[in-house]
XYZ file of C-alpha atoms in Angstrom:
666
model
C 178.673 48.482 162.317
C 182.052 49.834 161.384
C 183.054 53.430 161.911
C 182.923 53.769 158.134
C 179.490 52.660 157.809
C 178.586 54.838 160.698
C 179.871 57.739 159.036
C 178.431 56.971 155.912
C 174.934 56.502 157.550
C 175.148 60.046 159.314
C 176.021 61.585 155.906
C 172.786 59.980 154.362
C 170.506 61.367 157.121
C 172.212 64.934 157.146
C 171.364 64.719 153.294
C 167.692 63.632 153.704
C 167.196 66.341 156.335
C 168.710 68.815 153.867
C 166.138 67.533 151.006
C 163.241 67.824 153.547
C 163.924 71.422 154.344
C 164.378 72.434 150.765
C 161.102 70.624 149.956
C 159.025 72.274 152.740
C 160.672 75.614 151.667
C 159.601 74.973 147.918
C 156.079 74.269 149.184
C 155.734 77.367 151.229
C 156.950 79.353 148.202
C 154.464 77.614 145.993
C 151.495 78.368 148.234
C 152.570 81.978 148.472
C 152.824 82.303 144.591
C 149.297 80.549 144.409
C 147.636 82.761 146.927
C 149.201 85.687 145.015
C 148.145 84.531 141.479
C 144.530 83.803 142.988
C 144.472 87.225 144.422
C 145.668 88.809 141.496
C 142.885 87.058 139.258
C 139.925 87.755 141.366
C 137.126 90.094 140.252
C 134.919 92.043 142.934
C 131.205 92.130 142.121
C 129.438 95.174 143.425
C 125.713 94.847 143.753
C 123.201 97.708 143.774
C 121.023 98.839 145.146
C 123.276 98.882 148.481
C 120.610 97.653 150.747
C 120.594 94.212 149.098
C 124.622 93.972 148.611
C 124.834 91.677 151.710
C 121.979 89.470 150.634
C 123.178 88.853 147.027
C 124.843 85.700 145.889
C 127.128 84.841 143.076
C 127.297 81.628 141.084
C 129.250 80.407 138.085
C 127.032 79.758 135.120
C 129.780 78.908 132.491
C 133.733 78.760 132.500
C 136.007 77.635 135.320
C 136.179 79.375 138.503
C 134.744 80.037 141.876
C 133.153 82.665 144.166
C 134.698 84.043 147.511
C 131.992 86.379 149.054
C 131.745 89.147 146.651
C 134.640 87.985 144.520
C 134.846 85.949 141.593
C 138.341 83.876 141.006
C 138.696 83.074 137.269
C 140.477 79.981 136.188
C 139.664 80.271 132.455
C 139.442 83.300 130.133
C 135.717 83.216 129.445
C 133.348 82.926 132.486
C 129.571 84.215 133.020
C 128.396 84.590 136.622
C 124.623 84.755 137.938
C 123.932 87.484 140.361
C 120.661 87.103 142.443
C 119.186 88.508 145.539
C 115.751 88.023 147.327
C 112.802 90.028 145.865
C 114.909 90.905 142.770
C 115.243 89.828 139.228
C 118.434 87.452 138.415
C 121.046 88.690 136.098
C 123.896 86.996 134.273
C 127.016 89.071 133.384
C 129.861 87.707 130.995
C 133.029 88.671 132.666
C 135.262 87.894 129.500
C 138.828 88.776 129.755
C 138.575 91.254 132.518
C 141.463 92.761 134.030
C 142.795 91.753 137.328
C 141.229 93.242 140.434
C 138.493 94.896 138.229
C 135.256 95.902 140.097
C 132.063 95.089 138.261
C 128.955 97.114 139.217
C 125.693 95.095 138.766
C 122.410 96.749 139.456
C 119.467 94.409 139.859
C 115.789 95.114 139.113
C 112.967 94.502 141.584
C 110.697 91.544 140.737
C 107.222 92.731 139.575
C 104.914 93.238 142.490
C 101.143 92.985 141.864
C 97.744 91.929 143.036
C 95.196 89.187 142.071
C 91.920 90.237 143.356
C 88.380 88.847 142.784
C 84.912 88.825 144.334
C 82.988 85.908 145.457
C 80.073 86.330 143.077
C 79.771 87.075 139.304
C 78.491 90.452 138.665
C 79.011 92.554 135.273
C 79.422 96.059 136.590
C 82.242 95.666 139.470
C 84.333 98.729 139.583
C 87.972 98.411 141.070
C 88.969 101.961 142.212
C 92.722 102.476 143.023
C 93.623 105.900 144.279
C 90.226 107.339 143.255
C 90.933 105.974 139.436
C 88.783 103.186 138.035
C 91.386 100.426 136.946
C 89.332 97.622 136.082
C 85.593 96.723 135.597
C 84.463 92.915 135.997
C 84.659 90.308 138.531
C 88.477 90.274 138.568
C 91.248 92.573 138.988
C 94.986 91.594 138.042
C 97.630 94.215 137.583
C 101.407 94.724 138.050
C 101.933 97.529 140.638
C 104.831 99.369 142.275
C 105.802 98.548 145.796
C 104.018 100.977 148.060
C 100.810 101.628 150.205
C 97.463 101.429 148.491
C 93.713 101.883 149.190
C 91.282 99.906 147.161
C 87.601 100.656 146.591
C 85.213 97.934 145.067
C 81.877 99.213 143.900
C 78.674 97.697 142.076
C 74.977 98.234 142.273
C 74.430 94.509 143.319
C 76.565 94.841 146.766
C 77.636 97.152 149.560
C 80.775 99.126 148.623
C 84.092 97.567 149.949
C 87.391 99.139 151.083
C 90.578 97.434 151.257
C 94.047 99.175 152.471
C 97.361 97.082 151.663
C 100.908 97.418 151.426
C 102.842 96.057 148.506
C 106.395 94.858 148.885
C 109.198 94.227 146.342
C 108.440 91.187 144.238
C 105.357 90.546 146.234
C 101.926 89.552 144.835
C 98.614 89.935 147.145
C 95.867 87.861 146.342
C 92.507 87.828 147.833
C 88.826 86.994 147.037
C 86.535 89.364 148.619
C 83.149 88.297 150.173
C 80.495 90.997 149.273
C 77.377 91.836 151.305
C 74.150 91.441 149.073
C 70.703 92.394 150.068
C 67.631 90.079 149.629
C 65.033 90.689 146.976
C 61.543 89.701 145.946
C 60.952 89.478 142.486
C 57.598 89.287 140.944
C 57.189 88.403 137.220
C 53.685 88.683 135.813
C 51.947 88.031 132.274
C 49.409 90.034 130.515
C 48.731 87.405 128.010
C 47.420 84.806 130.533
C 49.154 81.691 131.884
C 52.485 80.574 130.399
C 55.791 79.172 131.582
C 58.010 81.682 133.592
C 61.723 80.734 133.777
C 63.758 82.712 136.441
C 67.450 81.980 136.854
C 66.825 78.592 135.515
C 63.737 77.731 137.891
C 60.583 77.035 135.752
C 57.199 78.247 136.987
C 54.785 76.630 134.676
C 51.019 77.352 133.632
C 51.064 80.580 135.670
C 50.479 84.300 135.365
C 52.575 85.241 138.355
C 55.935 84.063 139.510
C 57.369 85.020 142.940
C 60.756 84.391 144.183
C 63.517 85.726 146.745
C 66.894 86.438 145.522
C 70.018 88.160 146.372
C 70.697 91.515 144.604
C 72.259 90.731 141.089
C 71.553 90.287 137.620
C 69.147 87.333 136.565
C 67.815 86.063 133.385
C 64.059 85.748 132.862
C 62.551 83.462 130.007
C 58.772 83.343 129.093
C 57.391 80.724 126.883
C 53.649 80.542 125.680
C 52.053 78.668 122.953
C 51.147 81.042 119.646
C 53.343 83.584 121.281
C 56.924 84.853 120.692
C 59.521 83.609 123.373
C 60.532 86.484 125.620
C 64.030 86.803 127.220
C 65.530 89.663 129.360
C 68.286 90.151 131.740
C 66.724 91.800 135.093
C 68.922 93.803 137.554
C 68.016 93.649 141.264
C 70.091 96.561 142.751
C 71.660 96.403 146.435
C 69.376 98.222 148.913
C 65.987 97.568 147.386
C 63.731 94.863 148.601
C 61.335 94.290 145.692
C 60.587 94.529 141.765
C 57.496 93.583 139.795
C 58.096 93.034 136.273
C 55.179 93.039 133.793
C 55.658 91.378 130.518
C 53.261 91.486 127.212
C 54.158 88.897 124.804
C 53.899 89.506 121.081
C 52.021 86.804 119.031
C 54.132 84.465 117.161
C 54.227 84.567 113.256
C 51.414 82.845 111.288
C 52.500 80.710 108.130
C 50.513 82.275 105.163
C 50.121 80.509 101.669
C 48.637 81.919 98.446
C 46.454 80.575 95.871
C 46.533 82.615 92.615
C 44.550 82.254 89.122
C 45.602 82.133 86.409
C 49.031 80.872 86.922
C 52.302 82.293 85.215
C 51.493 85.929 86.381
C 53.620 88.404 88.204
C 53.201 88.068 92.131
C 54.308 91.141 94.045
C 54.497 90.953 97.834
C 56.425 93.404 100.042
C 57.091 95.478 97.069
C 59.167 92.894 95.516
C 58.477 89.869 92.952
C 57.794 86.668 94.647
C 56.999 83.001 94.055
C 53.414 82.669 95.011
C 53.871 78.913 95.769
C 56.081 79.844 98.715
C 54.963 80.065 102.432
C 55.517 83.384 104.364
C 55.867 83.676 108.007
C 54.003 86.844 109.089
C 52.990 88.902 112.070
C 49.390 88.070 112.765
C 48.006 91.386 113.481
C 49.740 93.476 110.805
C 47.962 94.179 107.634
C 49.580 93.159 104.371
C 49.019 93.767 100.571
C 49.782 91.446 97.681
C 49.315 92.139 94.042
C 49.150 89.904 91.131
C 48.933 90.590 87.500
C 48.948 88.651 84.112
C 48.792 89.877 80.472
C 45.156 90.210 79.383
C 43.696 90.312 82.929
C 43.152 93.042 85.249
C 45.694 93.653 87.969
C 44.400 92.819 91.536
C 45.541 93.816 94.896
C 44.246 91.919 98.193
C 44.809 93.254 101.682
C 44.760 90.798 104.541
C 45.628 90.175 108.255
C 47.520 86.794 108.598
C 45.527 85.949 111.965
C 42.512 85.342 109.481
C 44.137 83.040 107.422
C 45.261 80.112 109.841
C 44.949 77.093 108.056
C 43.614 78.576 104.845
C 45.281 80.341 101.817
C 44.814 83.884 100.609
C 43.120 83.718 97.196
C 43.950 86.091 94.343
C 41.802 85.528 91.091
C 42.241 87.674 88.075
C 39.438 88.696 85.799
C 39.497 89.700 82.160
C 39.019 93.383 81.743
C 39.070 96.134 79.134
C 39.705 99.834 79.365
C 39.391 103.035 77.412
C 42.261 104.771 75.721
C 41.690 108.313 74.253
C 44.467 109.268 71.732
C 45.177 112.906 70.225
C 48.204 114.184 68.678
C 49.488 117.446 67.276
C 49.235 117.307 64.246
C 46.788 114.731 63.555
C 48.245 111.213 62.679
C 47.593 107.825 61.763
C 47.259 105.243 64.687
C 48.679 101.789 64.585
C 47.954 99.638 67.478
C 49.971 96.289 67.936
C 50.995 96.869 64.091
C 47.407 97.354 63.118
C 45.742 100.504 61.633
C 43.137 101.739 63.863
C 42.353 105.109 62.379
C 43.293 108.675 62.903
C 43.636 110.963 65.950
C 41.389 112.027 67.755
C 40.732 108.269 68.511
C 38.792 106.623 71.436
C 39.113 102.886 71.464
C 38.443 99.919 73.790
C 41.303 97.665 74.478
C 42.219 94.607 76.778
C 44.013 95.484 80.128
C 47.297 94.489 78.698
C 50.191 96.510 77.310
C 49.917 97.503 73.579
C 52.390 98.878 71.326
C 51.213 102.004 69.813
C 52.712 104.125 66.738
C 51.614 107.589 65.464
C 52.467 108.018 62.030
C 52.590 111.179 59.677
C 54.598 112.027 56.586
C 57.268 114.402 57.222
C 57.321 113.586 61.109
C 59.039 110.997 63.030
C 57.034 108.012 64.379
C 55.891 108.439 67.750
C 56.294 105.147 69.417
C 54.982 104.148 72.905
C 53.256 101.649 75.166
C 49.862 101.988 76.695
C 48.326 99.910 79.309
C 44.523 100.424 79.675
C 42.905 100.581 83.261
C 39.877 98.653 83.911
C 36.689 100.762 83.703
C 38.801 103.800 83.363
C 39.721 106.239 80.554
C 43.416 106.743 79.768
C 44.060 109.945 78.162
C 47.334 110.292 75.823
C 48.346 113.467 74.128
C 51.230 113.560 71.904
C 53.181 116.224 69.793
C 55.003 114.709 66.764
C 58.466 116.030 66.140
C 59.239 116.669 62.330
C 62.084 115.106 60.462
C 63.641 118.538 60.137
C 63.379 119.179 63.753
C 64.929 115.873 64.588
C 67.674 116.792 62.068
C 68.325 120.043 63.725
C 68.574 118.217 67.301
C 71.176 115.953 65.824
C 73.342 118.503 64.106
C 77.015 118.954 65.555
C 77.998 122.431 66.597
C 81.398 122.150 64.909
C 83.164 119.408 62.840
C 86.167 119.260 60.484
C 86.110 118.506 56.824
C 88.630 115.556 56.547
C 89.751 116.089 53.092
C 91.135 119.789 53.713
C 91.134 119.827 57.637
C 88.568 122.804 57.540
C 86.621 123.387 60.736
C 83.008 124.282 60.006
C 80.730 125.845 62.662
C 76.945 125.544 62.862
C 74.737 128.620 62.768
C 70.885 128.350 63.734
C 68.984 131.433 62.877
C 65.662 129.857 63.984
C 63.466 131.900 61.770
C 65.215 135.333 62.720
C 63.716 138.224 60.422
C 66.396 140.722 59.692
C 66.635 143.848 57.741
C 69.952 143.626 55.654
C 71.554 146.446 53.662
C 72.098 149.822 54.533
C 69.600 153.040 54.761
C 70.254 156.119 52.679
C 71.307 158.099 55.757
C 74.241 155.586 56.835
C 78.001 157.171 56.478
C 79.429 155.341 53.819
C 76.272 153.902 52.275
C 76.222 152.977 48.673
C 73.308 152.859 46.267
C 73.527 149.273 45.733
C 73.066 148.218 49.469
C 69.429 147.788 49.140
C 67.509 147.199 52.194
C 65.557 143.999 52.294
C 63.715 141.901 54.929
C 64.868 138.368 55.199
C 63.745 135.396 57.224
C 66.626 133.246 58.056
C 64.957 129.847 58.543
C 67.446 127.142 57.574
C 70.418 126.185 59.822
C 73.860 126.314 58.080
C 77.483 125.781 58.325
C 80.323 128.241 57.669
C 83.956 127.579 57.474
C 85.782 129.260 60.278
C 88.246 130.881 57.918
C 88.912 131.334 54.193
C 90.325 128.534 52.106
C 94.086 128.712 51.986
C 96.152 128.106 49.281
C 97.320 124.657 50.734
C 93.626 123.564 51.046
C 92.932 124.817 47.585
C 95.926 122.887 45.982
C 94.786 119.567 47.863
C 91.556 119.748 45.845
C 92.502 121.449 42.493
C 95.899 119.934 42.424
C 97.884 123.034 41.626
C 99.122 126.105 43.196
C 101.158 126.866 46.330
C 100.699 125.243 49.726
C 100.964 128.206 52.252
C 98.731 129.218 54.892
C 97.470 132.233 53.368
C 94.092 132.671 51.872
C 93.817 131.728 48.198
C 93.206 134.552 45.928
C 93.167 135.578 42.243
C 90.542 132.892 41.798
C 87.386 133.505 39.862
C 83.742 132.949 41.159
C 83.331 129.863 38.749
C 86.601 128.266 40.044
C 85.540 128.796 43.756
C 82.140 127.070 42.513
C 84.169 124.207 40.994
C 86.239 123.774 44.104
C 83.022 123.481 46.214
C 81.719 120.711 43.957
C 84.949 118.645 43.960
C 85.107 118.962 47.711
C 81.561 117.642 47.841
C 82.630 114.628 45.663
C 85.513 113.910 47.826
C 83.408 113.946 51.134
C 80.703 111.583 49.473
C 78.087 114.425 49.287
C 75.943 115.491 46.404
C 77.234 118.652 44.562
C 75.345 121.936 45.364
C 75.990 123.560 42.000
C 75.269 122.116 38.315
C 77.554 123.691 35.703
C 75.936 124.148 32.298
C 78.166 126.214 29.863
C 78.499 129.491 31.431
C 75.525 129.057 33.700
C 75.181 127.686 36.966
C 72.121 126.122 38.689
C 71.769 125.880 42.375
C 70.612 122.670 44.075
C 69.009 124.559 47.137
C 68.379 121.205 49.055
C 71.784 119.629 48.290
C 74.060 118.765 51.397
C 77.164 119.422 49.323
C 79.566 122.396 49.965
C 78.879 125.872 48.638
C 79.616 129.536 48.945
C 77.529 131.305 51.650
C 74.992 133.227 50.527
C 74.949 137.069 50.738
C 72.241 137.117 53.303
C 74.023 134.324 55.362
C 77.391 136.247 55.137
C 75.924 139.483 56.371
C 73.613 137.808 58.958
C 76.706 136.170 60.643
C 78.756 139.254 60.562
C 76.215 141.920 61.470
C 73.505 139.891 63.577
C 74.665 136.789 65.130
C 74.170 137.151 69.007
C 73.151 140.861 68.668
C 69.699 142.519 69.058
C 69.886 144.332 65.674
C 72.304 144.351 62.893
C 75.401 146.527 63.382
C 77.129 148.662 60.845
C 80.496 146.962 61.410
C 81.348 143.425 62.366
C 82.188 144.540 65.914
C 79.399 146.902 66.598
C 78.406 150.508 65.604
C 81.181 152.640 66.988
C 83.292 154.109 64.185
C 86.524 153.584 65.949
C 88.254 150.460 64.878
C 89.170 148.040 67.730
C 92.793 147.295 68.233
C 93.916 144.294 66.002
C 90.221 143.944 64.828
C 91.552 142.660 61.354
C 94.005 143.053 58.516
C 93.205 146.160 56.546
C 95.148 149.047 54.713
C 96.784 150.373 57.997
C 99.854 152.596 58.475
C 102.206 149.989 57.396
C 100.413 149.827 54.125
C 101.212 153.286 53.239
C 102.684 153.590 49.759
C 101.301 149.979 48.833
C 97.620 150.617 48.918
C 95.754 153.717 47.569
C 94.783 154.901 50.961
C 95.262 153.718 54.531
C 93.716 154.151 57.999
C 95.642 156.577 60.310
C 96.648 155.490 63.870
C 95.723 151.922 63.020
C 98.406 149.105 62.895
C 97.641 145.330 62.349
C 101.231 144.383 61.795
C 100.510 143.152 58.132
C 101.151 145.507 55.193
C 99.387 142.954 52.804
C 97.862 139.673 53.057
C 98.213 137.648 56.280
C 98.038 133.968 57.125
C 94.511 132.738 58.207
C 93.808 133.163 62.002
C 96.469 135.681 62.442
C 93.842 137.588 64.575
C 91.451 136.662 67.244
C 88.024 134.971 66.144
C 85.134 137.431 66.028
C 82.019 137.065 68.354
C 80.490 134.617 65.852
C 83.472 132.280 66.270
C 84.822 133.004 62.764
C 88.064 134.521 61.671
C 88.545 137.251 59.166
C 84.989 138.134 58.338
C 86.639 141.535 58.653
C 89.699 142.309 56.860
C 92.546 140.088 55.117
C 90.698 139.312 51.827
C 87.312 139.979 50.545
C 85.135 136.942 49.845
C 82.981 135.668 47.015
C 79.559 134.750 48.224
C 77.081 132.675 46.426
C 74.713 135.289 44.991
C 74.688 136.785 41.369
C 75.229 140.484 41.380
C 72.011 142.789 40.650
C 71.143 146.267 41.011
C 67.300 145.563 41.137
C 66.107 146.961 44.484
C 63.831 144.652 46.673
C 60.059 144.886 47.510
C 60.308 146.785 50.748
C 56.758 145.260 51.941
C 57.999 141.443 51.388
C 59.813 139.061 53.543
C 62.253 136.993 51.618
C 63.075 133.638 53.096
C 66.792 132.337 53.107
C 67.327 134.708 50.134
C 69.919 133.969 47.400
C 69.941 135.580 44.063
C 70.416 132.524 41.850
C 69.581 134.604 38.588
C 72.554 134.521 36.390
C 74.303 137.754 35.671
C 77.722 138.882 34.290
C 79.147 139.456 37.747
C 78.895 138.001 41.360
C 78.883 139.492 44.920
C 82.020 139.978 46.969
C 81.551 140.811 50.600
C 83.894 142.114 53.328
C 86.896 144.453 53.749
C 90.287 143.093 52.486
C 94.033 144.272 53.250
C 93.381 147.048 50.796
C 90.475 148.500 52.302
C 90.533 151.748 54.286
C 87.398 153.922 53.607
C 84.367 153.830 55.805
C 82.339 152.338 53.102
C 84.445 149.252 52.481
C 84.782 148.605 56.243
C 81.114 148.103 56.708
C 79.575 144.780 56.971
C 76.774 146.052 54.330
C 79.278 146.677 51.913
C 78.929 144.934 48.583
C 80.510 144.843 45.198
C 79.916 143.024 41.863
C 83.035 141.651 40.404
C 83.740 140.070 37.093
C 87.027 137.740 36.895
C 89.548 137.679 39.905
C 91.525 139.955 42.128
C 94.635 139.589 44.300
C 92.630 140.644 47.508
C 89.531 138.326 46.979
C 89.279 134.801 48.103
C 86.222 132.665 49.649
C 85.271 130.470 52.352
C 82.860 127.627 52.156
C 79.440 126.842 53.592
C 76.930 124.115 53.605
C 73.242 123.365 54.410
C 72.671 121.896 57.730
C 69.230 120.752 57.023
């Protein structure tokens, strides 16, 4: 080798040595940087409670990294770690993008601790008592419990009480089956009904009246079977600490199947209070008494009492016999008797009839037919007493207390005097009495309707076709115009007109159902007597003082308009007022007192009445030149005019006279 080559070789060796030193230095620097990187990316996990910190372990569940003791080295952004320790529940935490050197505290929860206890035999009443509290009843006790020291008591009437002390650690389950101490027991079962099969705890003792066996204390099932008797079943308790039990059993007889034979067929069979089929079989208690009934049209009803024990293998027979009974009929008043549509004579009537249902009608002219059914009893008399209702009474019962006249929307109110006898007019010594107010006794027999208020201008216009249409009473109408209004209204309503107008005369149809003017007697009775013990002087009573707002009369506001006025009385209307401006009176009607005087149906007469005579439903239909008006008006101010007995004869018309309508109710 030349000197040049030697120098070249030394230069190469020196260069290789330098490269090696540089590589080693770079490796050391890389290790230092990697360690620094790993250190700075580690996360400390602090596990609580502190006593399990040293026992805990960490493991990577997802992401890239590894654990070093209590630290986690992350090699990826997202990472989840499982923390666990013996006796405690595992927990998974998500570290995510945690900051470097971060300390994470994780608290683990203890695993559930508990017990699983049972007793060696099956008992229904085992009580598990923990710290003096009954925590379970039954053969088993399973429960989660907190770690700690416990005292358990086990009690049952079938074994000797037990006590068990135990400790329960974290996450531990104590399991144990307790052997119990039971006593020996002699059980004797005896039958009162003679030999039969006795089964004790599954063991059969046949054809015996007494069965003996020795058993441990406990609960056992006893079965008893015997022909013709109902089976017996019972659970018998043999308690701990006793040595014997004698059980005496009396069996109930088994049901008997009973069938029936009835004659004739097709009747009504009643058994147990219900309609039944006599062709059915019935399972019945042998020693209980039963009742069966059978009936058919044309035959006497029959009932049979029986004990099923007497009908084993044979039927209960129920045969009906044709029968008749006596019916005694009477009625008030006497009437004609129709039985099954056949005229059988008049009441009182005694008649023999078959023991079936018969349709009876009692009939008399002027009375409502009385219809009913009668079923005679065999060999007995059936007494029937009936009171017939007259057609008039029935019509009264059907009357509406109030209705509206559809053509004019007028409310009508029903009045039923029911034969009230009243003295109308006024005695001579009554203050304000006039000579034309003759006393007369009137019997008010017929029910009637009266309008609640006077006919208004609008209502009058609806029927007559002319006039105003206001809500004030129509006035300046003559008596004959009021009569014509009533007749026209009756026609509109499909009723027979009450009045027949012949020239200047008017004939009254007393039995017509058409509209009319109220009679003077009706007007005065409604105003003075309705719902009162005796007729009063005024519509409100007998006191001379006018009640506040009693009605529209000549008050202080009418001063200068009317001839006179009532001082210190103000009704807020100087002249005529709309209907129903004041409260209804006790009779339910408006403005019987005040507003306008009213035409009534009577002709005016100055002939006195017979004081000894009672006039029924009095109305003066004898024609005269004038007709009667009743009641005070907005012009009235004197005691004479304000009284309910005040009457006046009027020819023609007047600005303070109107009318209200009425109608027969029967």
